[in-house]
Short mmCIF file of C-alpha atoms in Angstrom, two decimals:
data_model
loop_
_atom_site.label_atom_id
_atom_site.label_comp_id
_atom_site.label_asym_id
_atom_site.label_seq_id
_atom_site.Cartn_x
_atom_site.Cartn_y
_atom_site.Cartn_z
CA MET L 1 111.26 -25.40 41.33
CA ARG L 2 109.00 -22.15 43.00
CA LYS L 3 106.93 -23.06 45.40
CA GLU L 4 103.52 -21.31 43.40
CA ASP L 5 104.29 -24.08 40.64
CA ASP L 6 103.99 -27.28 43.44
CA PHE L 7 101.44 -29.43 43.12
CA LEU L 8 98.07 -28.43 45.49
CA CYS L 9 96.81 -32.24 44.61
CA ALA L 10 97.17 -34.50 42.11
CA GLY L 11 97.82 -32.92 38.66
CA VAL L 12 96.71 -29.73 39.34
CA SER L 13 99.10 -26.61 39.96
CA ARG L 14 99.07 -24.13 42.94
CA ARG L 15 99.31 -21.65 39.67
CA SER L 16 96.28 -23.34 37.82
CA PHE L 17 94.39 -23.83 40.77
CA ILE L 18 94.67 -19.58 41.76
CA LYS L 19 93.68 -18.27 38.39
CA THR L 20 90.33 -20.45 38.38
CA CYS L 21 90.02 -18.90 41.68
CA ILE L 22 90.01 -15.88 40.04
CA THR L 23 88.07 -16.59 37.57
CA ALA L 24 85.72 -17.76 40.04
CA THR L 25 85.41 -15.23 42.29
CA ALA L 26 85.37 -12.78 39.31
CA MET L 27 82.12 -13.77 37.87
CA MET L 28 80.73 -13.15 41.86
CA GLY L 29 81.57 -9.78 42.12
CA LEU L 30 83.88 -10.50 44.62
CA PRO L 31 86.90 -8.02 45.10
CA PHE L 32 90.04 -8.79 43.67
CA GLY L 33 91.83 -10.97 46.42
CA MET L 34 89.19 -12.65 47.62
CA HIS L 35 90.25 -15.62 45.40
CA THR L 36 93.39 -16.74 48.31
CA LYS L 37 90.34 -17.00 50.72
CA VAL L 38 88.73 -19.71 48.49
CA ALA L 39 91.69 -21.48 47.73
CA GLU L 40 92.46 -21.37 51.76
CA ALA L 41 88.79 -22.89 52.01
CA PHE L 42 89.37 -25.51 49.47
CA GLU L 43 93.44 -26.04 51.42
CA LYS L 44 91.90 -26.02 54.72
CA ASN L 45 88.27 -28.58 53.79
CA GLY L 46 89.55 -30.89 51.27
CA ASN L 47 87.34 -31.30 48.06
CA PRO L 48 83.42 -31.32 48.68
CA THR L 49 81.60 -34.34 47.92
CA VAL L 50 79.29 -33.93 45.30
CA ILE L 51 76.20 -36.69 44.38
CA TRP L 52 74.66 -35.51 40.68
CA LEU L 53 71.72 -37.36 40.25
CA HIS L 54 69.93 -37.83 36.83
CA PHE L 55 66.06 -37.50 35.93
CA GLN L 56 63.69 -36.41 33.29
CA GLU L 57 66.53 -34.31 30.87
CA CYS L 58 68.10 -34.55 27.81
CA THR L 59 71.68 -34.96 30.03
CA GLY L 60 72.94 -31.37 27.77
CA CYS L 61 73.86 -30.02 31.33
CA SER L 62 76.86 -32.93 32.02
CA GLU L 63 77.51 -32.21 28.11
CA SER L 64 77.97 -28.05 28.81
CA LEU L 65 80.14 -29.18 31.74
CA LEU L 66 82.11 -31.83 29.79
CA ARG L 67 82.88 -28.86 27.68
CA SER L 68 84.58 -26.94 30.17
CA THR L 69 88.19 -26.24 30.06
CA HIS L 70 89.07 -24.07 32.82
CA PRO L 71 89.47 -26.36 34.79
CA THR L 72 88.88 -29.13 32.51
CA ILE L 73 86.04 -31.90 33.07
CA SER L 74 89.15 -34.48 34.75
CA THR L 75 90.74 -31.84 37.03
CA LEU L 76 87.39 -30.64 38.29
CA ILE L 77 85.91 -34.22 38.76
CA LEU L 78 89.21 -35.37 39.81
CA ASP L 79 91.09 -32.87 41.95
CA MET L 80 89.03 -29.92 43.09
CA ILE L 81 85.42 -32.03 44.00
CA SER L 82 84.84 -35.64 44.80
CA LEU L 83 82.08 -36.49 42.20
CA ASP L 84 81.14 -39.43 44.58
CA TYR L 85 77.78 -40.80 42.12
CA HIS L 86 76.84 -39.40 38.40
CA GLU L 87 75.23 -42.35 35.87
CA THR L 88 76.43 -40.77 32.68
CA LEU L 89 79.93 -40.09 34.68
CA MET L 90 81.02 -42.90 37.20
CA ALA L 91 82.91 -45.71 35.31
CA GLY L 92 80.27 -47.88 37.74
CA SER L 93 77.52 -49.64 37.00
CA GLY L 94 74.53 -51.42 38.62
CA ALA L 95 74.90 -52.88 42.10
CA GLN L 96 78.37 -51.07 42.11
CA ALA L 97 76.91 -47.55 41.46
CA GLU L 98 74.25 -47.85 43.97
CA LYS L 99 76.82 -49.29 46.53
CA SER L 100 78.63 -46.30 45.58
CA LEU L 101 76.12 -43.16 45.86
CA HIS L 102 74.96 -44.71 49.34
CA ASP L 103 78.51 -45.14 50.71
CA SER L 104 78.85 -41.82 49.81
CA MET L 105 75.94 -40.27 51.38
CA LEU L 106 75.95 -42.27 54.67
CA ALA L 107 80.30 -41.11 55.12
CA ASN L 108 79.32 -37.61 54.22
CA LYS L 109 75.64 -37.05 55.70
CA GLY L 110 74.95 -33.61 56.34
CA LYS L 111 77.81 -32.23 54.31
CA TYR L 112 77.44 -33.51 50.63
CA LEU L 113 76.24 -30.83 47.69
CA LEU L 114 73.10 -32.77 46.02
CA VAL L 115 73.12 -31.45 42.11
CA VAL L 116 69.68 -32.69 40.44
CA GLU L 117 69.63 -32.55 36.65
CA GLY L 118 66.45 -33.12 35.08
CA ALA L 119 62.39 -32.11 36.45
CA ILE L 120 60.66 -35.25 38.84
CA PRO L 121 57.57 -36.37 37.80
CA THR L 122 54.88 -36.74 40.22
CA LYS L 123 52.08 -37.88 38.47
CA ASP L 124 51.20 -41.59 38.85
CA ASN L 125 53.13 -42.08 42.10
CA GLY L 126 56.53 -40.68 39.44
CA ILE L 127 56.05 -44.14 37.68
CA TYR L 128 57.65 -42.14 34.67
CA CYS L 129 60.99 -41.96 35.01
CA LYS L 130 62.92 -44.50 38.08
CA VAL L 131 66.67 -45.52 38.54
CA GLY L 132 67.31 -48.75 40.07
CA GLY L 133 64.18 -49.32 40.48
CA LYS L 134 63.20 -46.73 43.06
CA THR L 135 61.31 -42.94 41.49
CA ALA L 136 62.81 -39.93 40.34
CA GLN L 137 61.25 -38.36 43.17
CA GLU L 138 61.90 -41.15 45.63
CA SER L 139 65.73 -40.91 45.05
CA LEU L 140 65.30 -37.35 45.16
CA LEU L 141 63.50 -37.12 48.87
CA HIS L 142 65.97 -40.05 49.67
CA ALA L 143 69.16 -38.02 48.75
CA ALA L 144 68.03 -34.58 49.78
CA GLU L 145 68.16 -35.73 53.63
CA GLY L 146 71.50 -35.89 54.37
CA ALA L 147 72.77 -32.87 52.11
CA ALA L 148 73.76 -29.86 52.86
CA ALA L 149 72.74 -27.89 50.01
CA ILE L 150 70.73 -28.79 46.89
CA ILE L 151 71.77 -27.04 43.59
CA SER L 152 69.66 -27.47 40.36
CA ILE L 153 71.23 -27.46 37.37
CA GLY L 154 69.61 -26.56 34.13
CA THR L 155 65.59 -24.88 33.31
CA CYS L 156 64.39 -28.72 34.00
CA ALA L 157 65.63 -29.08 37.68
CA SER L 158 65.07 -25.63 38.56
CA PHE L 159 61.22 -25.21 36.80
CA GLY L 160 60.15 -27.79 35.58
CA GLY L 161 61.49 -27.54 32.11
CA ILE L 162 59.90 -28.42 28.61
CA GLN L 163 58.60 -31.33 30.35
CA SER L 164 55.90 -29.27 32.90
CA VAL L 165 54.62 -27.15 29.37
CA GLY L 166 50.78 -28.19 29.43
CA PRO L 167 49.52 -30.06 29.34
CA ASN L 168 52.50 -31.58 31.48
CA PRO L 169 51.70 -35.24 30.62
CA THR L 170 53.87 -36.90 33.91
CA GLY L 171 53.17 -34.33 36.32
CA ALA L 172 56.94 -32.87 35.94
CA VAL L 173 58.09 -30.13 38.73
CA GLY L 174 61.22 -28.63 39.79
CA VAL L 175 63.26 -29.61 42.77
CA ARG L 176 62.32 -26.64 44.67
CA ASP L 177 58.11 -27.61 44.21
CA ILE L 178 58.98 -30.41 46.67
CA ILE L 179 62.48 -30.11 48.35
CA LYS L 180 61.05 -27.90 51.27
CA ASP L 181 63.41 -27.96 54.41
CA LYS L 182 66.72 -27.65 52.23
CA PRO L 183 68.29 -25.03 50.62
CA VAL L 184 68.00 -25.01 46.52
CA ILE L 185 70.06 -23.19 44.65
CA ASN L 186 68.53 -22.92 40.62
CA ILE L 187 70.95 -22.58 37.97
CA PRO L 188 68.47 -22.75 34.78
CA GLY L 189 69.84 -22.67 31.40
CA CYS L 190 69.62 -24.52 28.59
CA PRO L 191 72.05 -25.54 29.42
CA PRO L 192 73.63 -23.13 32.08
CA SER L 193 76.73 -22.08 32.27
CA PRO L 194 79.25 -24.58 33.94
CA TYR L 195 81.16 -21.98 35.13
CA ASN L 196 78.17 -20.51 37.10
CA LEU L 197 77.36 -24.31 38.99
CA LEU L 198 80.97 -23.70 39.92
CA SER L 199 81.42 -20.40 41.56
CA THR L 200 78.43 -21.38 42.86
CA VAL L 201 80.31 -24.52 44.61
CA MET L 202 83.22 -22.23 46.15
CA TYR L 203 80.95 -19.60 47.19
CA TYR L 204 79.38 -22.22 49.33
CA LEU L 205 82.56 -24.28 50.52
CA THR L 206 84.06 -20.81 51.09
CA PHE L 207 81.82 -18.90 52.87
CA LYS L 208 79.57 -21.84 54.10
CA LYS L 209 76.46 -20.47 53.15
CA LEU L 210 74.73 -19.66 50.08
CA PRO L 211 75.55 -16.37 47.44
CA GLU L 212 72.58 -14.19 47.87
CA LEU L 213 69.55 -15.18 45.41
CA ASP L 214 66.35 -13.82 43.31
CA ALA L 215 63.00 -14.43 43.78
CA LEU L 216 63.82 -17.23 41.88
CA GLY L 217 66.30 -18.98 44.15
CA ARG L 218 69.06 -17.86 41.43
CA PRO L 219 72.90 -16.73 42.25
CA LYS L 220 72.11 -12.98 41.58
CA PHE L 221 75.85 -12.80 40.54
CA ALA L 222 74.59 -15.04 37.21
CA TYR L 223 70.89 -13.90 37.31
CA GLY L 224 70.94 -10.25 38.55
CA ARG L 225 70.81 -8.82 35.63
CA LYS L 226 69.35 -8.70 31.63
CA ILE L 227 70.94 -10.21 29.26
CA HIS L 228 69.98 -6.35 26.92
CA GLU L 229 72.22 -4.67 29.30
CA HIS L 230 75.20 -5.88 27.78
CA CYS L 231 74.70 -7.87 24.43
CA GLU L 232 76.62 -6.27 21.83
CA ARG L 233 74.14 -5.70 19.87
CA ARG L 234 72.52 -3.45 22.04
CA PRO L 235 74.22 -0.13 20.53
CA HIS L 236 71.87 -1.10 17.41
CA PHE L 237 68.93 -1.66 19.23
CA ASP L 238 69.51 1.49 20.68
CA ALA L 239 69.84 3.40 17.43
CA GLY L 240 67.11 1.59 15.66
CA ARG L 241 68.81 -0.28 13.64
CA PHE L 242 67.08 -3.98 13.19
CA ALA L 243 67.38 -7.46 11.96
CA LYS L 244 64.43 -8.11 9.38
CA ALA L 245 65.02 -11.14 7.92
CA TYR L 246 67.70 -14.39 8.56
CA GLY L 247 70.80 -13.68 5.94
CA ASP L 248 69.45 -10.64 4.38
CA ASP L 249 71.79 -7.88 5.40
CA THR L 250 70.50 -6.32 8.35
CA HIS L 251 70.95 -9.39 10.12
CA ALA L 252 74.73 -10.42 8.48
CA GLN L 253 75.62 -6.86 10.02
CA GLY L 254 74.94 -7.84 13.67
CA TYR L 255 71.68 -5.00 14.07
CA CYS L 256 70.30 -5.91 16.94
CA LEU L 257 67.84 -9.14 17.04
CA PHE L 258 65.07 -7.98 18.45
CA LYS L 259 62.26 -7.83 15.96
CA LEU L 260 63.15 -11.54 14.89
CA GLY L 261 61.75 -12.60 18.63
CA CYS L 262 64.89 -12.03 20.59
CA LYS L 263 63.88 -12.29 24.19
CA GLY L 264 67.05 -10.62 25.62
CA PRO L 265 65.01 -7.90 27.09
CA ALA L 266 63.41 -10.13 29.45
CA THR L 267 65.76 -12.12 30.51
CA TYR L 268 68.19 -12.65 33.53
CA ALA L 269 71.13 -14.37 32.95
CA ASN L 270 75.00 -13.51 31.97
CA CYS L 271 75.30 -14.80 28.62
CA SER L 272 76.28 -12.35 27.17
CA VAL L 273 79.12 -11.65 29.43
CA GLN L 274 79.74 -15.10 30.45
CA ARG L 275 79.81 -16.82 26.92
CA PHE L 276 80.12 -20.67 26.34
CA ASN L 277 82.10 -23.16 24.45
CA GLU L 278 86.11 -21.05 25.26
CA VAL L 279 85.42 -19.10 22.04
CA GLY L 280 83.22 -15.81 23.05
CA ALA L 281 80.80 -17.39 21.22
CA TRP L 282 76.70 -17.54 22.88
CA PRO L 283 73.43 -17.67 20.60
CA VAL L 284 73.37 -14.01 19.93
CA SER L 285 76.83 -13.33 19.12
CA ILE L 286 76.28 -16.17 15.87
CA GLY L 287 73.04 -14.74 14.58
CA HIS L 288 70.56 -16.58 16.90
CA PRO L 289 67.98 -14.46 19.31
CA CYS L 290 67.89 -15.79 22.59
CA ILE L 291 65.17 -17.40 23.49
CA GLY L 292 65.07 -17.22 27.30
CA CYS L 293 65.58 -20.27 28.44
CA THR L 294 66.70 -19.18 31.87
CA GLU L 295 62.69 -17.54 32.73
CA PRO L 296 60.14 -20.25 33.72
CA ASP L 297 57.69 -18.04 31.27
CA VAL L 298 59.33 -17.84 28.53
CA LEU L 299 61.18 -20.89 27.49
CA PHE L 300 58.92 -23.59 25.73
CA LYS L 301 56.49 -20.99 26.82
CA MET L 302 56.23 -18.34 23.89
CA ALA L 303 57.52 -19.19 20.32
CA ILE L 304 60.66 -17.97 18.88
CA ALA L 305 58.88 -15.19 16.48
CA GLU L 306 57.29 -13.85 19.24
CA LYS L 307 58.68 -10.59 20.88
CA VAL L 308 58.38 -9.87 24.40
CA GLN L 309 56.68 -6.62 26.30
CA ILE L 310 59.76 -4.58 27.16
CA HIS L 311 58.88 -0.56 28.46
CA GLU L 312 60.97 0.64 25.60
CA PRO L 313 59.98 -1.23 22.43
CA THR L 314 60.88 0.78 19.77
CA PRO L 315 64.06 2.94 20.01
CA PHE L 316 63.00 7.47 20.19
CA ASP L 317 61.47 9.34 17.08
CA SER L 318 65.10 11.43 17.31
CA TYR L 319 67.40 8.16 16.14
CA ALA L 320 68.66 8.08 13.03
CA PRO L 321 66.55 6.05 10.52
CA VAL L 322 68.04 3.37 9.13
CA ASP L 323 66.47 3.44 5.86
CA LEU L 324 63.45 6.10 5.10
CA LYS L 325 61.17 3.65 4.88
CA GLU L 326 61.82 2.83 8.89
CA LYS L 327 61.93 6.39 9.45
CA GLY L 328 59.44 7.68 12.91
CA LYS L 329 57.17 9.21 12.16
CA GLY L 330 58.06 12.64 14.34
CA PRO L 331 55.62 15.03 16.35
CA ASP L 332 52.48 14.38 15.28
CA PRO L 333 50.25 18.09 15.07
CA LEU L 334 47.07 17.21 16.88
CA THR L 335 49.49 16.60 19.92
CA THR L 336 51.67 19.76 19.17
CA GLY L 337 48.47 21.88 19.18
CA LEU L 338 47.40 19.98 22.37
CA VAL L 339 50.47 20.98 23.61
CA GLY L 340 50.48 24.11 22.60
CA LEU L 341 46.91 25.57 23.90
CA ALA L 342 47.55 24.05 27.57
CA GLY L 343 51.18 25.72 27.16
CA GLY L 344 49.44 29.15 26.38
CA ALA L 345 46.80 28.94 28.75
CA ALA L 346 49.72 28.19 31.47
CA LEU L 347 51.40 31.18 30.04
CA GLY L 348 48.01 33.37 30.05
CA ALA L 349 47.43 32.10 33.65
CA GLY L 350 50.37 32.95 34.60
CA ALA L 351 50.53 36.60 32.83
CA MET L 352 47.19 37.46 35.24
CA LEU L 353 48.21 36.34 38.46
CA ALA L 354 51.18 38.24 38.59
CA LYS L 355 49.12 41.34 37.34
CA LYS L 356 47.08 40.78 40.83
CA LEU L 357 50.17 40.09 43.24
CA PRO L 358 51.08 43.36 45.14
CA LYS L 359 53.88 45.46 43.89
CA ASP L 360 57.01 46.29 45.42
CA ASP L 361 57.76 49.50 47.49
CA GLY L 362 60.96 50.17 45.67
CA HIS L 363 59.30 50.31 42.78
CA LYS L 364 56.38 52.75 43.35
CA GLY L 365 57.71 55.50 40.56
CA ASP L 366 57.16 52.42 37.82
CA ASP L 367 53.89 51.90 39.02
CA HIS L 368 52.74 55.46 38.25
CA HIS L 369 54.10 55.09 35.53
CA GLU L 370 52.05 52.23 34.57
CA GLU L 371 48.91 54.35 35.98
CA GLN L 372 49.19 56.86 33.33
CA GLU L 373 49.63 55.11 30.75
#
């Protein structure tokens, strides 16, 4: 057996692990070859300890993680990271689970990564979400105290999610609204791509620092560009071909979904590139508009059919129309007349100015000829 096929750790070949590192570094926009540094960091530092807390959520973020295949969830939590506490995945329960949590926090104080899934209720002293007799806010503050960094997985933990939409009866907020003295990374989405989480963990372990974040605390490698920029339906948007209704010919032919309420032009995420479910699928590719689930002011705050405001909501009139009914209106006669009048005035003023300029000595004969005329 060749060296590259030796087991890196139980159940994972080095070749498979390197493939995962290459995928992660490519997502982060790192140059080719950086995957070796990522692999070396894991080999040197061992599996990073992760503590995962659940609060106000639907467990969709964990469900998304369960469906990842590069690596599989078993490979991830058993061989690549040490997932010491996760209420819906761990075998233990009750006092046994609580002991596992506290033992890990004590043994790895200052080194573990804390992943939070779900919003945190703050109204009425946080009584609307309790685990193990403690409120979500108490559990978060206690676990955050010894964490090296905190990752808010999903839109609920990042921005409060649907629970925080007015009138917000439980006073739900995101992690960053509570934790102010620790680095917090937001990985929003409903659900987010599990590879954005994995890449963030690998980046932190390799470089001992957080990836570059945007103003909302999101890693720029995953949330640095709008979905609209890399959407397979973008050429139809530029050409003025828009789906008119679900199920009609324009929808079936893959026309742009903007007029059906697609929020892609206002949503920063890598869904159109990374995709989901290992089959190249994401909402827009199967005919549903993007709902802007990574944006705090879009998801749950705008109707699905409501259109977002963008700089160029309609294509240029010069594009070929889809049909005669949608033909561009063309130049407006009044506008054309005004432009022509302004242009004529400018030309006339230029001609008058030119006559007042002194003539060059080399053209005296021409001047004399003009005077005679």
